Amino acid sequence: MLGRVLKSDGVAGWALTSPAVVLIGIFGLLPVLMSLQLSFQKSDLLSKKTPWVGLSNYRKLAEDPVFLEAVKHTIVYTALFVPGTMLVGLLVAAAMNRSLRFMSVYRTAAYVTMAVSTISQGIIFLWLTDRDYGLVNATLNAVGIPSQPFLASPSQALFVIVAMTIWGWTGFAVIVYLAALQGVPPELHEAAAIDGAGAFTRFRTITVPMLGPANLFLVVWLTINALQLFDEVYATTRGGPLRATTVIVYYLWDRAFVHFDAGYAAAMAYALFVVILVITAVQFRLAKRHVPS
């Protein structure tokens, strides 16, 4: 009997996966639980004393003007980044959803932005938008428009980061939309064309409604990534100028590793975690009504 159990597929499967499960538990689940405990304590990451403060760290979030400002910046960024990336990705994917020479080269070029690290993207845009030597300002000057401060301007910096991240994530959206577009039955377009529908009408009434699952995936995925924006801000503005690009995760990092207020930063992280869970649940709830299965 024991021999049969040891030779069963279930035991063999657990034996093969147990090293990964142990590693995930040690380096994934355990830090999550430790950070949850930390959110109820006061810690500077240096002292062994971490007194219990209960919900004090969470209550402080509602009274922190910098955190509230970071929340506002994160909301503005997400509201611009998610639909912007989806719109640009859909337009590029629709343009590439055809049989042309060298189309594989064009598709590779569209996706190459995903191969560029976020830090490299930040450096590229720092060069492009430099007030004195940047290519963007050189182009503006060529048409008679004065140089703009861009990332050095409190009123422009966040929008430059939106443009930078849309550029960086467009390749991902293009791949998702290309896969969805190629799943649209061509017979539907042929029948609509016979009935006299133009290309734009066919795209609006046939293609777009059938992109529901792809739209849902991109909305959820891009929203989660938008709420966790950090690398691009760190590489370009460090939250400035005048905190104009301070978003939640950057402020979290600043509190934890610059001001050494780890307990407060952990509370901020869990507040963000709950927000992401709620937003994702709402998105899936709405999708059941509007996205065809």
XYZ file of C-alpha atoms in Angstrom:
293
model
C 0.000 0.000 0.000
C 2.745 2.435 0.962
C 4.606 1.539 -2.211
C 1.572 2.413 -4.349
C 1.202 5.779 -2.627
C 4.875 6.605 -3.121
C 4.601 5.698 -6.816
C 1.418 7.705 -7.417
C 1.381 10.676 -9.777
C 0.318 13.032 -6.978
C 3.334 12.235 -4.819
C 5.643 12.498 -7.810
C 4.133 15.850 -8.742
C 4.546 17.276 -5.238
C 8.102 15.943 -5.093
C 8.960 17.786 -8.298
C 7.253 21.041 -7.321
C 8.208 21.127 -3.641
C 11.559 22.925 -4.184
C 9.764 25.745 -6.018
C 6.998 25.846 -3.396
C 9.563 26.101 -0.592
C 11.472 28.881 -2.369
C 8.279 30.833 -3.093
C 7.233 30.437 0.522
C 10.583 31.647 1.886
C 11.269 34.486 -0.549
C 7.703 35.392 -1.502
C 5.056 34.617 1.097
C 7.217 35.084 4.200
C 8.334 38.663 3.307
C 4.701 39.546 2.558
C 3.614 38.385 6.015
C 6.592 40.095 7.669
C 5.794 43.383 5.926
C 2.179 43.082 7.066
C 3.399 42.795 10.644
C 5.779 45.700 10.033
C 2.867 47.927 8.983
C 1.593 47.779 12.576
C 4.988 48.688 14.043
C 7.386 51.613 14.130
C 10.684 50.682 12.528
C 13.681 52.507 11.074
C 15.220 49.309 9.588
C 18.259 49.808 11.821
C 17.109 49.440 15.414
C 16.088 46.083 16.840
C 13.296 47.778 18.738
C 10.091 47.845 16.709
C 7.321 48.975 19.072
C 3.752 48.043 18.205
C 1.698 51.072 17.123
C -1.465 49.354 15.903
C -3.366 51.250 13.218
C -1.383 54.456 13.770
C 0.518 54.093 10.488
C -2.725 53.612 8.557
C -4.420 56.573 10.222
C -1.435 58.738 9.367
C -2.024 58.105 5.650
C -5.218 60.154 5.666
C -3.424 63.056 7.377
C -0.286 63.092 5.216
C -0.561 65.864 2.565
C 2.341 64.436 0.541
C 0.676 61.018 0.391
C -2.612 62.579 -0.708
C -0.719 64.518 -3.356
C 0.959 61.295 -4.501
C -2.454 59.623 -4.732
C -3.713 62.456 -6.943
C -0.674 62.185 -9.238
C -1.093 58.418 -9.461
C -4.763 58.755 -10.397
C -4.004 61.354 -13.084
C -1.179 59.223 -14.448
C -3.336 56.067 -14.551
C -6.265 57.874 -16.171
C -3.995 59.070 -18.998
C -1.640 56.114 -19.348
C -4.126 53.223 -19.569
C -6.467 54.528 -22.306
C -3.544 56.197 -24.104
C -1.577 52.971 -24.341
C -4.650 51.007 -25.438
C -5.587 53.549 -28.120
C -2.093 53.794 -29.588
C -1.631 50.022 -29.404
C -4.960 49.379 -31.158
C -4.226 51.842 -33.963
C -0.748 50.397 -34.558
C -2.045 46.819 -34.398
C -4.841 47.608 -36.868
C -2.299 49.119 -39.246
C -0.148 45.980 -38.983
C -2.997 43.509 -39.310
C -2.508 43.060 -43.033
C -0.273 41.284 -45.512
C 2.552 43.563 -46.613
C 6.203 43.050 -47.465
C 8.510 43.230 -44.459
C 5.531 43.191 -42.078
C 7.442 40.936 -39.684
C 10.125 43.632 -39.469
C 7.530 46.289 -38.663
C 5.974 44.108 -35.972
C 9.362 43.468 -34.427
C 10.089 47.208 -34.439
C 6.773 47.871 -32.680
C 7.552 45.354 -29.962
C 11.166 46.422 -29.452
C 10.092 49.085 -26.940
C 9.281 46.258 -24.509
C 12.876 45.051 -24.782
C 14.185 48.421 -23.579
C 14.520 48.563 -19.798
C 12.566 51.229 -17.943
C 15.784 52.879 -16.756
C 17.013 53.056 -20.354
C 13.691 54.592 -21.377
C 14.146 57.250 -18.723
C 17.661 58.071 -19.929
C 16.460 58.234 -23.557
C 13.707 60.703 -22.671
C 16.075 62.771 -20.552
C 18.215 63.186 -23.662
C 15.274 63.775 -25.995
C 13.678 66.450 -23.796
C 16.836 68.245 -22.667
C 16.206 71.994 -22.836
C 19.495 72.866 -24.519
C 20.494 69.827 -26.577
C 17.378 67.635 -26.811
C 15.980 66.553 -30.154
C 12.421 67.516 -29.183
C 13.345 71.122 -28.386
C 15.529 71.307 -31.491
C 12.468 70.337 -33.539
C 10.297 72.885 -31.742
C 12.884 75.601 -32.326
C 12.998 74.701 -36.017
C 9.293 75.569 -36.347
C 9.538 78.716 -34.251
C 8.406 77.369 -30.873
C 10.639 78.239 -27.880
C 12.336 75.481 -25.899
C 10.246 73.811 -23.205
C 11.503 72.631 -19.791
C 9.521 69.346 -19.975
C 10.830 67.161 -17.118
C 12.096 70.264 -15.297
C 8.639 71.844 -15.272
C 6.100 71.107 -12.489
C 3.263 71.505 -15.005
C 4.782 69.330 -17.753
C 6.841 66.621 -16.057
C 4.003 64.190 -15.265
C 2.690 64.378 -18.834
C 6.155 63.654 -20.210
C 6.298 60.542 -18.019
C 2.871 59.536 -19.361
C 4.160 59.888 -22.934
C 7.340 57.986 -22.074
C 5.491 55.052 -20.533
C 2.927 54.928 -23.349
C 5.859 54.622 -25.745
C 7.376 51.896 -23.608
C 4.166 49.829 -23.271
C 2.791 50.278 -26.799
C 4.631 47.179 -28.040
C 2.913 45.035 -25.425
C -0.514 46.392 -26.360
C 0.236 45.860 -30.053
C 1.016 42.169 -29.535
C -2.183 41.624 -27.517
C -4.347 43.441 -30.047
C -2.705 41.732 -33.023
C -3.573 38.342 -31.542
C -7.161 39.496 -30.952
C -7.524 41.040 -34.418
C -6.352 37.874 -36.102
C -9.096 36.001 -34.267
C -11.849 38.106 -35.879
C -13.543 35.946 -38.602
C -12.861 37.529 -42.017
C -16.283 36.307 -43.216
C -17.948 38.970 -41.068
C -16.006 41.729 -42.804
C -16.706 40.234 -46.213
C -20.441 40.071 -45.535
C -20.487 43.647 -44.236
C -18.509 44.852 -47.277
C -21.054 43.202 -49.579
C -23.786 45.107 -47.715
C -21.937 48.341 -48.469
C -20.244 49.003 -45.115
C -17.026 51.006 -45.353
C -13.718 50.104 -43.708
C -14.254 52.412 -40.720
C -17.834 51.183 -40.198
C -16.672 47.555 -40.308
C -13.921 48.304 -37.819
C -16.303 50.114 -35.456
C -19.234 47.684 -35.613
C -17.456 44.338 -36.064
C -13.850 44.490 -34.939
C -14.064 46.700 -31.843
C -16.932 44.762 -30.161
C -14.976 41.515 -30.583
C -11.933 42.935 -28.807
C -13.655 42.797 -25.403
C -11.433 40.092 -23.825
C -8.268 41.826 -25.057
C -9.533 45.155 -23.726
C -10.284 43.619 -20.332
C -6.850 42.032 -20.104
C -5.094 45.270 -21.031
C -7.213 47.439 -18.712
C -6.466 45.202 -15.732
C -2.790 44.657 -16.548
C -2.002 48.269 -17.420
C -3.912 49.620 -14.406
C -1.956 47.398 -12.029
C 1.316 48.531 -13.611
C 0.252 52.190 -13.585
C -0.524 52.101 -9.879
C 2.968 50.702 -9.269
C 4.834 53.323 -11.307
C 8.348 53.804 -9.905
C 11.279 53.093 -12.240
C 10.566 55.865 -14.742
C 10.093 58.468 -11.992
C 13.249 57.348 -10.201
C 15.299 57.494 -13.423
C 14.108 60.925 -14.539
C 12.706 63.294 -11.923
C 13.091 61.618 -8.495
C 9.579 62.810 -7.686
C 10.215 66.414 -8.662
C 10.182 69.136 -9.616
C 8.330 70.385 -6.526
C 6.916 66.857 -6.000
C 5.004 67.156 -9.307
C 5.794 63.526 -10.195
C 5.729 62.004 -6.720
C 3.505 58.942 -7.104
C 2.541 56.410 -4.438
C 5.292 53.836 -4.940
C 8.010 56.466 -5.249
C 6.809 58.105 -2.023
C 6.713 54.660 -0.398
C 10.350 54.082 -1.389
C 11.297 57.548 -0.161
C 9.730 56.961 3.256
C 11.303 53.520 3.630
C 14.834 54.005 2.316
C 15.482 57.756 2.562
C 13.637 58.666 5.763
C 13.816 55.123 7.223
C 10.165 55.071 8.254
C 9.636 51.435 7.297
C 6.453 50.858 9.267
C 4.695 53.758 7.582
C 5.962 52.638 4.169
C 4.656 49.110 4.795
C 1.234 50.512 5.676
C 1.296 52.500 2.458
C 2.159 49.346 0.504
C -0.771 47.430 1.978
C -3.154 50.307 1.367
C -2.061 50.252 -2.285
C -2.461 46.462 -2.358
C -6.068 46.742 -1.162
C -6.795 49.475 -3.728
C -5.416 47.298 -6.543
C -7.551 44.354 -5.373
C -10.696 46.496 -5.257
C -10.089 48.114 -8.652
C -9.352 44.756 -10.280
C -12.495 43.216 -8.754
C -14.595 46.137 -10.034
C -13.080 45.815 -13.499
C -13.907 42.108 -13.674
C -17.411 42.791 -12.338
C -18.053 45.359 -15.038
C -16.516 43.072 -17.645
C -19.142 40.400 -16.979
C -21.772 42.866 -18.174
C -19.983 44.403 -21.129
C -17.410 41.879 -22.389
C -18.794 39.033 -24.516
C -17.665 35.595 -23.429
